[in-house]
mmCIF file of C-alpha atoms and ligand atoms in Angstrom:
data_model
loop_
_atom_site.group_PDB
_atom_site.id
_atom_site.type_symbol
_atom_site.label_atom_id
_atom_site.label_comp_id
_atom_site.label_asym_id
_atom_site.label_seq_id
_atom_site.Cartn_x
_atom_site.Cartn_y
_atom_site.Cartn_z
ATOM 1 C CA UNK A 18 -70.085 33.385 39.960
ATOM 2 C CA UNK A 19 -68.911 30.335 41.593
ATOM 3 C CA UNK A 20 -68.774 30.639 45.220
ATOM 4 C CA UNK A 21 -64.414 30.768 45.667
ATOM 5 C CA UNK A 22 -64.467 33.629 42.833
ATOM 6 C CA UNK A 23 -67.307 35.132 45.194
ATOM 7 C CA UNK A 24 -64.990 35.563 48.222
ATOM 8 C CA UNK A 25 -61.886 36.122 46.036
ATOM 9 C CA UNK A 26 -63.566 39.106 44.722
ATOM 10 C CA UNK A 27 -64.994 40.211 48.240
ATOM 11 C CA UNK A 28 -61.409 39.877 49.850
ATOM 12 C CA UNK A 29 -60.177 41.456 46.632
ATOM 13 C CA UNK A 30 -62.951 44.716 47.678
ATOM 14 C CA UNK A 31 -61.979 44.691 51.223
ATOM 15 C CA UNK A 32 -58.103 44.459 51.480
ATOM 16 C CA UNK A 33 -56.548 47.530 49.825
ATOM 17 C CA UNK A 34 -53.640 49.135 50.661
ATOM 18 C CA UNK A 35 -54.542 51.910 52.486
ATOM 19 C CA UNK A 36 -57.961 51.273 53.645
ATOM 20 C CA UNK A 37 -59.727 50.191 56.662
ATOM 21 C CA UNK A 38 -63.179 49.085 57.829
ATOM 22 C CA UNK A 39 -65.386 50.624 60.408
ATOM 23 C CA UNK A 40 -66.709 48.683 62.829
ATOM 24 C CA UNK A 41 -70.485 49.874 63.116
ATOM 25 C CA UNK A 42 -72.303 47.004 64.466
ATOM 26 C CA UNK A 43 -73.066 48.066 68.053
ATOM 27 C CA UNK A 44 -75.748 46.008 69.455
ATOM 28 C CA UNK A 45 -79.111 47.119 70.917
ATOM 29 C CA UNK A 46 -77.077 47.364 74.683
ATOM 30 C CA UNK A 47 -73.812 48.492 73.028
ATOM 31 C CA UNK A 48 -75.629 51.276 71.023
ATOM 32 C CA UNK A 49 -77.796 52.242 74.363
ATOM 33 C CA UNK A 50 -74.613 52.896 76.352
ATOM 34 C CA UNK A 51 -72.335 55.265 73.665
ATOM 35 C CA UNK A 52 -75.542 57.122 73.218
ATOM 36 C CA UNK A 53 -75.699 57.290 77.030
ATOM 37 C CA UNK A 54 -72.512 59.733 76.505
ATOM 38 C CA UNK A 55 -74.132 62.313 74.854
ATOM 39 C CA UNK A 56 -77.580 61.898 76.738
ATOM 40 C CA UNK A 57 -78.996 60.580 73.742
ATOM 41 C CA UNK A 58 -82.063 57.986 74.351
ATOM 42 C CA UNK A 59 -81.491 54.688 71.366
ATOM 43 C CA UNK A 60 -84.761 55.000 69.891
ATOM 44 C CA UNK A 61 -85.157 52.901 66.378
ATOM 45 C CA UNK A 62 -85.059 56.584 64.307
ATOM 46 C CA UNK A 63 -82.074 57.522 66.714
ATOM 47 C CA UNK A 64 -79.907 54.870 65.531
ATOM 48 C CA UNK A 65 -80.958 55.441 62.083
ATOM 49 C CA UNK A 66 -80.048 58.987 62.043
ATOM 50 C CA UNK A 67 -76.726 58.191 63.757
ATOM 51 C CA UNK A 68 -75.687 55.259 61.099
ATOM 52 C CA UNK A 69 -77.051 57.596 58.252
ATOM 53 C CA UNK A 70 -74.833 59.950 59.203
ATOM 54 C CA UNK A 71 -71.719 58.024 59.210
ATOM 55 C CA UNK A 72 -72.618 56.076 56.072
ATOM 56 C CA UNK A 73 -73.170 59.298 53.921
ATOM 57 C CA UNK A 74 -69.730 60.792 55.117
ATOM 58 C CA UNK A 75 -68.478 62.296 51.678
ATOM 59 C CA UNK A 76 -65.268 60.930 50.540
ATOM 60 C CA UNK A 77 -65.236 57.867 53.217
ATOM 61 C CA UNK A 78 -65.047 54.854 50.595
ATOM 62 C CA UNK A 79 -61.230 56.397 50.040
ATOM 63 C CA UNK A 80 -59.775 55.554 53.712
ATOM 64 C CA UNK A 81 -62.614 52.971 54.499
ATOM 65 C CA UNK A 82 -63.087 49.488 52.771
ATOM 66 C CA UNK A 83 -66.049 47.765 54.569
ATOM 67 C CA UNK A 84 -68.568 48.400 56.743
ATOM 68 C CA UNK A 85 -69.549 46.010 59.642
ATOM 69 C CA UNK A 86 -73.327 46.775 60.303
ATOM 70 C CA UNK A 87 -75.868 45.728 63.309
ATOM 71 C CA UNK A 88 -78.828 43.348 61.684
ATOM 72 C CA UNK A 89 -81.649 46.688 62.238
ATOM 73 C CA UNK A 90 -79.362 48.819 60.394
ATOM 74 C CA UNK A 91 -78.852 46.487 57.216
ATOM 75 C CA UNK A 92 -82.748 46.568 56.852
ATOM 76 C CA UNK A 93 -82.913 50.535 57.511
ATOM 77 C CA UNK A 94 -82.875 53.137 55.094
ATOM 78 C CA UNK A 95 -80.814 56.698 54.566
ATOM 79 C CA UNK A 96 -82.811 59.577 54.609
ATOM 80 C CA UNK A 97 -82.948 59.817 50.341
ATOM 81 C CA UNK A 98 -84.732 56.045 51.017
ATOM 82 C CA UNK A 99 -81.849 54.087 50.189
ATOM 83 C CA UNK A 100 -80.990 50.798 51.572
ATOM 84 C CA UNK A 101 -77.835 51.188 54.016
ATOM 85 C CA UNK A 102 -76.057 48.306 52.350
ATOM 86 C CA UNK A 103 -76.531 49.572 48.897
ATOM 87 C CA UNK A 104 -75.695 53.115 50.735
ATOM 88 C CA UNK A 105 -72.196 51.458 51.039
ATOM 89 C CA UNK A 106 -72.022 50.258 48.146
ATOM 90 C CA UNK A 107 -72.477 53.150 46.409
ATOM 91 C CA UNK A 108 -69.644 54.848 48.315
ATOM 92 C CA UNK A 109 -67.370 51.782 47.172
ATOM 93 C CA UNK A 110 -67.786 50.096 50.924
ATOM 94 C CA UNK A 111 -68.523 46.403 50.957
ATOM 95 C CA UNK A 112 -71.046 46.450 53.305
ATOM 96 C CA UNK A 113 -71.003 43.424 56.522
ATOM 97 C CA UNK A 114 -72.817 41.813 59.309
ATOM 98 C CA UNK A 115 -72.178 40.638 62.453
ATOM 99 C CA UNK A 116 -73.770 37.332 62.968
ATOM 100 C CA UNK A 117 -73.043 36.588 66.298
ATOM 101 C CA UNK A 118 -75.588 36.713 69.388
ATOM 102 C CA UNK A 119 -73.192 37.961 72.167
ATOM 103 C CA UNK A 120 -71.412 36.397 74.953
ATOM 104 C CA UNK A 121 -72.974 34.256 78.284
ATOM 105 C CA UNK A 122 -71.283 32.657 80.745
ATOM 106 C CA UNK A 123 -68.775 29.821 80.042
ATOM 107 C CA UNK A 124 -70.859 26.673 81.969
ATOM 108 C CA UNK A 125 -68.931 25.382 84.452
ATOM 109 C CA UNK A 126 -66.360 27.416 83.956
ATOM 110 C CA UNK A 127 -66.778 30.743 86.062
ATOM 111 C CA UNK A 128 -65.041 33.683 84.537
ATOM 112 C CA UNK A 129 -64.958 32.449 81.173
ATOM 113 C CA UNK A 130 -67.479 33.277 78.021
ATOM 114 C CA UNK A 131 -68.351 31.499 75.383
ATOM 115 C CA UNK A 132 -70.282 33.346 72.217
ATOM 116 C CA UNK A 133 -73.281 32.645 70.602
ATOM 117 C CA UNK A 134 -75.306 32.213 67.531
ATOM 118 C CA UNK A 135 -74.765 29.174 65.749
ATOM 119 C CA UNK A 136 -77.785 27.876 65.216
ATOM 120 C CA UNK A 137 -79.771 28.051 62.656
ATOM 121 C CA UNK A 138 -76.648 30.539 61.065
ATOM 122 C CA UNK A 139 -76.956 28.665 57.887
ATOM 123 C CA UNK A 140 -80.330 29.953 56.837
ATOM 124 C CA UNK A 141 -79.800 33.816 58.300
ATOM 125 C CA UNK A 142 -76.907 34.127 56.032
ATOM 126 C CA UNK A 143 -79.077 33.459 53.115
ATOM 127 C CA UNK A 144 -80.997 36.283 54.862
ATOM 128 C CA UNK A 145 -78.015 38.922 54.430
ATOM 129 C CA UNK A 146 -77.073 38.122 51.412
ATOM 130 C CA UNK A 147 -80.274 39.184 50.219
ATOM 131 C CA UNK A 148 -79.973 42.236 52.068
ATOM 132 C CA UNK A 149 -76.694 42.913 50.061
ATOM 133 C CA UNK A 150 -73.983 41.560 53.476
ATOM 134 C CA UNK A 151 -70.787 40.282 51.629
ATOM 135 C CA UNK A 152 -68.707 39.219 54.580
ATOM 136 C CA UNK A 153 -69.808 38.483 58.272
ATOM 137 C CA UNK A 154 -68.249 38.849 61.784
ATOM 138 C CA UNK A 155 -68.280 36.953 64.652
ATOM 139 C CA UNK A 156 -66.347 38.002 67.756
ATOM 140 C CA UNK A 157 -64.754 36.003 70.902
ATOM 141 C CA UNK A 158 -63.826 37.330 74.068
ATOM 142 C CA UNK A 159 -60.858 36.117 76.609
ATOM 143 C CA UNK A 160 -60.876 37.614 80.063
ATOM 144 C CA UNK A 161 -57.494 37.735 81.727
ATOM 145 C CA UNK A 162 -56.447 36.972 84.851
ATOM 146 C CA UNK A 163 -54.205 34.645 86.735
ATOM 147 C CA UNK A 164 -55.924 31.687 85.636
ATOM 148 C CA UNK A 165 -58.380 32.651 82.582
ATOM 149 C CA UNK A 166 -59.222 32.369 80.007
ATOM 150 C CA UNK A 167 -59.250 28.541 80.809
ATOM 151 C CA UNK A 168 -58.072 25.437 78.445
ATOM 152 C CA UNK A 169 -61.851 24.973 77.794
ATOM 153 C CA UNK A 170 -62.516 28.798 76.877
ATOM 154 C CA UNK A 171 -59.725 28.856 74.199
ATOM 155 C CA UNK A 172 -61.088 25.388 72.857
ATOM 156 C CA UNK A 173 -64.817 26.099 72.758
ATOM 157 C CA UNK A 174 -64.722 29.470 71.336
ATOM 158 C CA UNK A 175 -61.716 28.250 68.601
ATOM 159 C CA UNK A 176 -64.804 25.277 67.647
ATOM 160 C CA UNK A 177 -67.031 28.139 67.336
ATOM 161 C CA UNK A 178 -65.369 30.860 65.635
ATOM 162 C CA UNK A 179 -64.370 28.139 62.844
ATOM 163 C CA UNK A 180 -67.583 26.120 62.323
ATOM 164 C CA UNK A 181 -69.419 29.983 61.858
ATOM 165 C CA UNK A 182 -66.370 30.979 59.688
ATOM 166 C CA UNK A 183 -66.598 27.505 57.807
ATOM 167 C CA UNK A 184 -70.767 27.867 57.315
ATOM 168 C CA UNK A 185 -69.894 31.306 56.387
ATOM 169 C CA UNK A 186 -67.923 30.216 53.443
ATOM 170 C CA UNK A 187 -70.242 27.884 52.241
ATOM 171 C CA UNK A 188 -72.652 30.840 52.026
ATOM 172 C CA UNK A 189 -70.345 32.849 49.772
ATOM 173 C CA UNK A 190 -69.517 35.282 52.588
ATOM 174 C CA UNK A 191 -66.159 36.170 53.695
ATOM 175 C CA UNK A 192 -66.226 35.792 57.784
ATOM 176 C CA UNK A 193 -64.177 38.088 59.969
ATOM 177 C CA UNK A 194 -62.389 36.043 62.697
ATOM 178 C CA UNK A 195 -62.305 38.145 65.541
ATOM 179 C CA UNK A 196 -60.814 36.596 68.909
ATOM 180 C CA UNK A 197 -60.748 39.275 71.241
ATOM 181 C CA UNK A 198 -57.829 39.516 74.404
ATOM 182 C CA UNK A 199 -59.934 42.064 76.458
ATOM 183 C CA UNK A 200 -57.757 44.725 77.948
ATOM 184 C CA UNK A 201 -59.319 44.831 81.601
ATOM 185 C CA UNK A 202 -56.912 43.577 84.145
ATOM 186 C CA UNK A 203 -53.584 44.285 86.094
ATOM 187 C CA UNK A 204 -51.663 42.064 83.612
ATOM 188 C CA UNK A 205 -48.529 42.520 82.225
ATOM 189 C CA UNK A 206 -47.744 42.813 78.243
ATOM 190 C CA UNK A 207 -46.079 39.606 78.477
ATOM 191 C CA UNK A 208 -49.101 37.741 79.919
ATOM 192 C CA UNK A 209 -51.489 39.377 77.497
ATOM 193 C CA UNK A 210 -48.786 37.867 74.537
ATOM 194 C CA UNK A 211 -48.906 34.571 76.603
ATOM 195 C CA UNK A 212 -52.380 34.284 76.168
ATOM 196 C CA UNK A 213 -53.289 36.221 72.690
ATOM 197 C CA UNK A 214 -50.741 33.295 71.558
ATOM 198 C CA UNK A 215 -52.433 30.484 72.826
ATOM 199 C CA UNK A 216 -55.555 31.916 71.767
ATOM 200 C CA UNK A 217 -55.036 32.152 68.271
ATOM 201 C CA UNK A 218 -52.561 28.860 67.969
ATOM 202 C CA UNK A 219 -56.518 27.257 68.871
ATOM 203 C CA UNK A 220 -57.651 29.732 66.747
ATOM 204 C CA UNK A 221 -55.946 28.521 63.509
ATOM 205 C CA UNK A 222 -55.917 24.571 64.637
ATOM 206 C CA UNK A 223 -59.934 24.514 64.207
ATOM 207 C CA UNK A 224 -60.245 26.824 61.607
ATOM 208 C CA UNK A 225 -58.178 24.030 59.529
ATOM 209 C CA UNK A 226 -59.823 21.181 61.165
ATOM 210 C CA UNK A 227 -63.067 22.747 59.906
ATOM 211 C CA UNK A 228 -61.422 23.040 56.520
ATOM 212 C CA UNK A 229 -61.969 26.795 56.723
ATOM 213 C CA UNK A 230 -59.810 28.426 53.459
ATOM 214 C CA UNK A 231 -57.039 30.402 55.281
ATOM 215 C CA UNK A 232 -57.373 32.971 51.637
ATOM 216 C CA UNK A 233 -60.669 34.051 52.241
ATOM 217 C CA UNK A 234 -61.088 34.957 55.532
ATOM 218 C CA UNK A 235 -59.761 37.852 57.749
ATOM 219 C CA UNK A 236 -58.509 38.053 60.825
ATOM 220 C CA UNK A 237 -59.573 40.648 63.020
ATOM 221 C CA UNK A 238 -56.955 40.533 66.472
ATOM 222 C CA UNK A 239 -56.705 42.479 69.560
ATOM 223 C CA UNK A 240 -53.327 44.587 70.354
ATOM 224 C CA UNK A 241 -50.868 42.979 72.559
ATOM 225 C CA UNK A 242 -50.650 45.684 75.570
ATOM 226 C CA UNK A 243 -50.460 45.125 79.188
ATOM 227 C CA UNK A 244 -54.198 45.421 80.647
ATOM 228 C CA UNK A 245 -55.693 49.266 81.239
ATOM 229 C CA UNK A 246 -55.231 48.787 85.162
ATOM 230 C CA UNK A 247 -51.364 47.898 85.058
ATOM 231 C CA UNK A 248 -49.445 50.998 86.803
ATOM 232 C CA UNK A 249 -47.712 51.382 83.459
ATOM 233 C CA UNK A 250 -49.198 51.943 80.383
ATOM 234 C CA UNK A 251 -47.356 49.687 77.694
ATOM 235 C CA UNK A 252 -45.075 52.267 74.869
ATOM 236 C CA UNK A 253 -46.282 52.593 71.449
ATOM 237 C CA UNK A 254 -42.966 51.050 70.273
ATOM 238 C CA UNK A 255 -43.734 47.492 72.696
ATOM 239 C CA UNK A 256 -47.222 47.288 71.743
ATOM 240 C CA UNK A 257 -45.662 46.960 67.932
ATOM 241 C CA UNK A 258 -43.076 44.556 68.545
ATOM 242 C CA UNK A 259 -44.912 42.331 70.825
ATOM 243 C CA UNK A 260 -47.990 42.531 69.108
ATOM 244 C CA UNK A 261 -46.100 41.755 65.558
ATOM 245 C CA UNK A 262 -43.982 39.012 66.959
ATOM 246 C CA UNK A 263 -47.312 36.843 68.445
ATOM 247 C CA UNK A 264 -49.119 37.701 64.965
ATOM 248 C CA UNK A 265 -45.940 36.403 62.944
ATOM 249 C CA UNK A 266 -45.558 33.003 65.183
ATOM 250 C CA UNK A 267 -49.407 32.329 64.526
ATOM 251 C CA UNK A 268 -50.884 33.676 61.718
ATOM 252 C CA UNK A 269 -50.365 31.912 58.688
ATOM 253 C CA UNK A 270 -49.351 33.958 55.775
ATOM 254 C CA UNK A 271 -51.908 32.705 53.624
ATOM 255 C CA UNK A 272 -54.173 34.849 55.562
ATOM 256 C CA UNK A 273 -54.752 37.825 53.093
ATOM 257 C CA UNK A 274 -55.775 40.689 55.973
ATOM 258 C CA UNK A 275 -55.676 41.861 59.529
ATOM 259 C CA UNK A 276 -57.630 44.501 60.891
ATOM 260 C CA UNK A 277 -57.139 45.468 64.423
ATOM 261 C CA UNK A 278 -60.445 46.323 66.777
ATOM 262 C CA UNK A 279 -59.357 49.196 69.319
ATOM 263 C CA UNK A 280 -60.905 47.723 72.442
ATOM 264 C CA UNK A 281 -60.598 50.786 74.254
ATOM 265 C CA UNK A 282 -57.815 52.323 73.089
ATOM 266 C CA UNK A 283 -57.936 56.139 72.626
ATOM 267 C CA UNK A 284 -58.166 57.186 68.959
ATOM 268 C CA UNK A 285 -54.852 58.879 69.086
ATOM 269 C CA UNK A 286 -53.417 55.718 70.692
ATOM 270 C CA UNK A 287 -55.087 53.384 68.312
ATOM 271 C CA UNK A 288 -54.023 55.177 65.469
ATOM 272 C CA UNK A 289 -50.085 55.534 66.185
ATOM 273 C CA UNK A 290 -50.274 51.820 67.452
ATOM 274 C CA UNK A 291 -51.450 50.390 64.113
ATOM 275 C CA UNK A 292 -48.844 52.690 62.201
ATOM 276 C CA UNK A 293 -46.039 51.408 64.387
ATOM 277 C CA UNK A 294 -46.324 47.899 63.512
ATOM 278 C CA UNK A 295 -46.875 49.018 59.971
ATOM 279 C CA UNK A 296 -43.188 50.336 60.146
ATOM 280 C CA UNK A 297 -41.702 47.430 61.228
ATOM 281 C CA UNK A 298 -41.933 46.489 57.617
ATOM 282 C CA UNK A 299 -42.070 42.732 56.063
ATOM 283 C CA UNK A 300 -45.144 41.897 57.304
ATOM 284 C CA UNK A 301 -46.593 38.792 55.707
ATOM 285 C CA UNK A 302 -49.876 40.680 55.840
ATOM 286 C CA UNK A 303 -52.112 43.622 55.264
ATOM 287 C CA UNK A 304 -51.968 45.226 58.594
ATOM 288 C CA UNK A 305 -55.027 47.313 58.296
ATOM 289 C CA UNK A 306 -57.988 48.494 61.199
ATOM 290 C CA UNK A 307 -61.533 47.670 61.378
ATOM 291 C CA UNK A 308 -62.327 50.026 64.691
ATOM 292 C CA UNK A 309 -65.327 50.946 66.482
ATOM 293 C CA UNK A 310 -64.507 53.330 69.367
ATOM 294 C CA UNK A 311 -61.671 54.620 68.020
ATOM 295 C CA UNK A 312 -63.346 55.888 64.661
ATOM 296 C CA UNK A 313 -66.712 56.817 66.101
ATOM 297 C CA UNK A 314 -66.024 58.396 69.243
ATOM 298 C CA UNK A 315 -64.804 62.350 68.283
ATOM 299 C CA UNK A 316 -67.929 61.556 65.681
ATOM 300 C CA UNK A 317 -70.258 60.748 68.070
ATOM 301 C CA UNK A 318 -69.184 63.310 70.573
ATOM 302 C CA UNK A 319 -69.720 65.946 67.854
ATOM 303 C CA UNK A 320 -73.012 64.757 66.614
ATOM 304 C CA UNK A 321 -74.794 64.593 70.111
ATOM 305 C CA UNK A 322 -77.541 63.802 68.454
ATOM 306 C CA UNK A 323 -77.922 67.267 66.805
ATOM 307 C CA UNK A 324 -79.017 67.185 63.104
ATOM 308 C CA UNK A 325 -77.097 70.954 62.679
ATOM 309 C CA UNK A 326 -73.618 69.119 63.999
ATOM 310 C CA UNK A 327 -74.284 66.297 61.352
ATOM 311 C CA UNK A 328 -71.485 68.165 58.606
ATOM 312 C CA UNK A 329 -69.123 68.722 61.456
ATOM 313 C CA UNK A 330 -69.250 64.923 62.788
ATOM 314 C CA UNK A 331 -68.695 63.640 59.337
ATOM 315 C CA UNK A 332 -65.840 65.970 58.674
ATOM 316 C CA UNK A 333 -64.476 63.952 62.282
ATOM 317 C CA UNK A 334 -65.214 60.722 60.972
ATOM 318 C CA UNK A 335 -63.360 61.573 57.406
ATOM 319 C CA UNK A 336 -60.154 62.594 59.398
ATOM 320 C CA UNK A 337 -59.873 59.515 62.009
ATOM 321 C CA UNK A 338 -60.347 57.499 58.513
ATOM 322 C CA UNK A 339 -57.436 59.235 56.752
ATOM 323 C CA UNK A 340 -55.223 58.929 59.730
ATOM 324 C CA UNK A 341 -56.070 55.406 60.394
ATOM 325 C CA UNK A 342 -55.606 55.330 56.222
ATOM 326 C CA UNK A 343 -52.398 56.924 56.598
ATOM 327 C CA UNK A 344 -51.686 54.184 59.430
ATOM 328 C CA UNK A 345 -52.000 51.255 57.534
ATOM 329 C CA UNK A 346 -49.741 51.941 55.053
ATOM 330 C CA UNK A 347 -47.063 53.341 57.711
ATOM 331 C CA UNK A 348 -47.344 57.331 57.441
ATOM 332 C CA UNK A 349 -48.793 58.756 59.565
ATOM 333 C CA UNK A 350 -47.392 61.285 62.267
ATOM 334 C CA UNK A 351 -48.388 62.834 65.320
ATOM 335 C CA UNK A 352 -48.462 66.350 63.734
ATOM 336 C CA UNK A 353 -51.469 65.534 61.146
ATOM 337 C CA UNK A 354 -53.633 65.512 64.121
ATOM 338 C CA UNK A 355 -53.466 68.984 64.103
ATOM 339 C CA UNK A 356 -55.026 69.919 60.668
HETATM 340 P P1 LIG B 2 -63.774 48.530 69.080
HETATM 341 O O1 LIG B 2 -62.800 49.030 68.030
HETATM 342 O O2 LIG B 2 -64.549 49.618 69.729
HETATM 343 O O3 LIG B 2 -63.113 47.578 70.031
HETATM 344 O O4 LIG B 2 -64.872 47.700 68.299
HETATM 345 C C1 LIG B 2 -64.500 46.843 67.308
HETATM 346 C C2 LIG B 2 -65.404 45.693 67.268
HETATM 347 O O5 LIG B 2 -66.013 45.413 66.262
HETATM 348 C C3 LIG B 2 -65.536 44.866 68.475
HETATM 349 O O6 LIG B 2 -66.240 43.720 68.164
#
């Protein structure tokens, strides 16, 4: 297959109507601190058990698409011996990596961070892909405040996100653009719109600059909410409409998907935020998730790291999935929490 039919038909895997991913790519540090919450030590066999268990959850591949894994766990195995990407695949997941190499400091720039993981990017894809990855992810973070993120921040990490999303192309692999508006901070909803827009207008400048093919990419944005210290919380109703309105200004329609991260949003909150804008109706877009937290948390806090709580942690999973299913295609309600 020639390398555009390649990410045709991995775009063609991942964006159904209906269907999510889940964001399971927690780094080494990441990983150490949610298993901090249930007193669980991140050993290697630790982290195996934990990914095994979410990616042999009966019945996932109907709410969940893809499956963005850490670099350990696409080498691991499931308990049965099977590879976790072919695990996935199986299960009718396309299964992902995340390529980047974390944030550092912004030189010169205090407050601001710049991501990492460029180099040498060209041959670790050919890695991956050998391992059975079919689309990548690469995430950049904004911190807000008064002044940040800077002109430079939004510039530099705009270069980067598009020359890994462009090299990730050229490798047959559909990249995940992920620009992240972190939600710590005082700020109002209107600043965090202010800057989300700027953000991704420098987003979608380099990505074409870089001749990056708008099709065959997806774009994976923050929520526009005012930040989790502001004395009042933003309504499910704002977060849609000013969330939908910077997407619609920005986001070209060409782009085939969008699939929200949670960024510390509650489940519940995540959940009914993503099904708002979904009602809004004539969106360009798939409006779809790809969460972390908000899918693996009531999991996780089952599991505790208990191989008799395994059944009851995947039957959590399975139901954030089919409400976050439901979500995406604008039915969900409150009241399906309960069953
Ligand atoms: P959260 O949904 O927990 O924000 O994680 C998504 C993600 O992949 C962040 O990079």
């Amino acid at each position: 297959m020639d390398t555009r039919s390649e990410l045709q038909a991995t775009v063609n895997a991942m964006v159904q109507p209906g269907k999510g991913l889940l964001a399971a790519d927690e780094s080494g540090p990441t990983i150490a601190k949610r298993f901090k919450t249930i007193g669980l030590e991140s050993t290697e066999e630790n982290r195996r058990a934990y990914r095994n268990l979410l990616l042999t959850t009966p019945g996932l591949g109907e709410f969940v698409s893809g499956v963005i894994l850490y670099e350990e766990t696409l080498g691991q195995k499931a308990d049965d011996g099977t590879p976790f990407p072919q695990v996935a695949a199986a299960n009718g997941i396309v299964p992902g990596i995340k390529v980047d190499l974390g944030k550092v400091p912004l030189a010169l720039a205090p407050g601001d961070e710049i991501t990492e993981g460029l180099d040498g990017l060209a041959k670790r894809f050919a890695d991956y892909k050998r391992q059975g990855a079919r689309f990548a992810k690469w995430r950049a973070v904004y911190n807000i405040t008064a002044s940040l993120p800077s002109r430079v921040a939004i510039e530099a990490n705009a270069d980067s996100l598009a020359r890994y999303a462009a090299i990730s192309q050229e490798a047959g692999i559909v990249p995940i653009v992920e620009p992240e508006v972190l939600m710590d901070g005082d700020h109002t909803i209107e600043r965090c719109a202010e800057v989300t827009e700027a953000v991704l207008h420098e987003v979608f400048d380099a990505l074409h600059r870089h001749r990056v093919v708008l099709e065959h990419i997806l774009l994976k944005p923050s929520m526009v909410l005012a930040g989790s210290e502001h004395r009042q919380p933003s309504s499910t109703a704002d977060i849609a409409a000013a969330t939908v309105r910077v997407l619609k200004r920005m986001v070209p329609s060409a782009v085939p998907g969008l699939v929200f991260l949670s960024g510390g949003q509650s489940p519940e909150e995540a959940t009914a935020n993503l099904d708002a804008m979904n009602r809004l109706g004539a969106l360009p877009w798939n409006l779809s998730f790809s969460y972390g937290r908000a899918l693996q948390e009531p999991p996780l806090q089952t599991w505790r790291g208990q191989p008799g709580n395994v059944k009851e942690a995947q039957q959590a999973l399975l139901k954030r999935a089919r409400l976050n299913g439901a979500a995406a295609l604008g039915k969900y309600d409150a009241a399906m929490e309960k069953d």
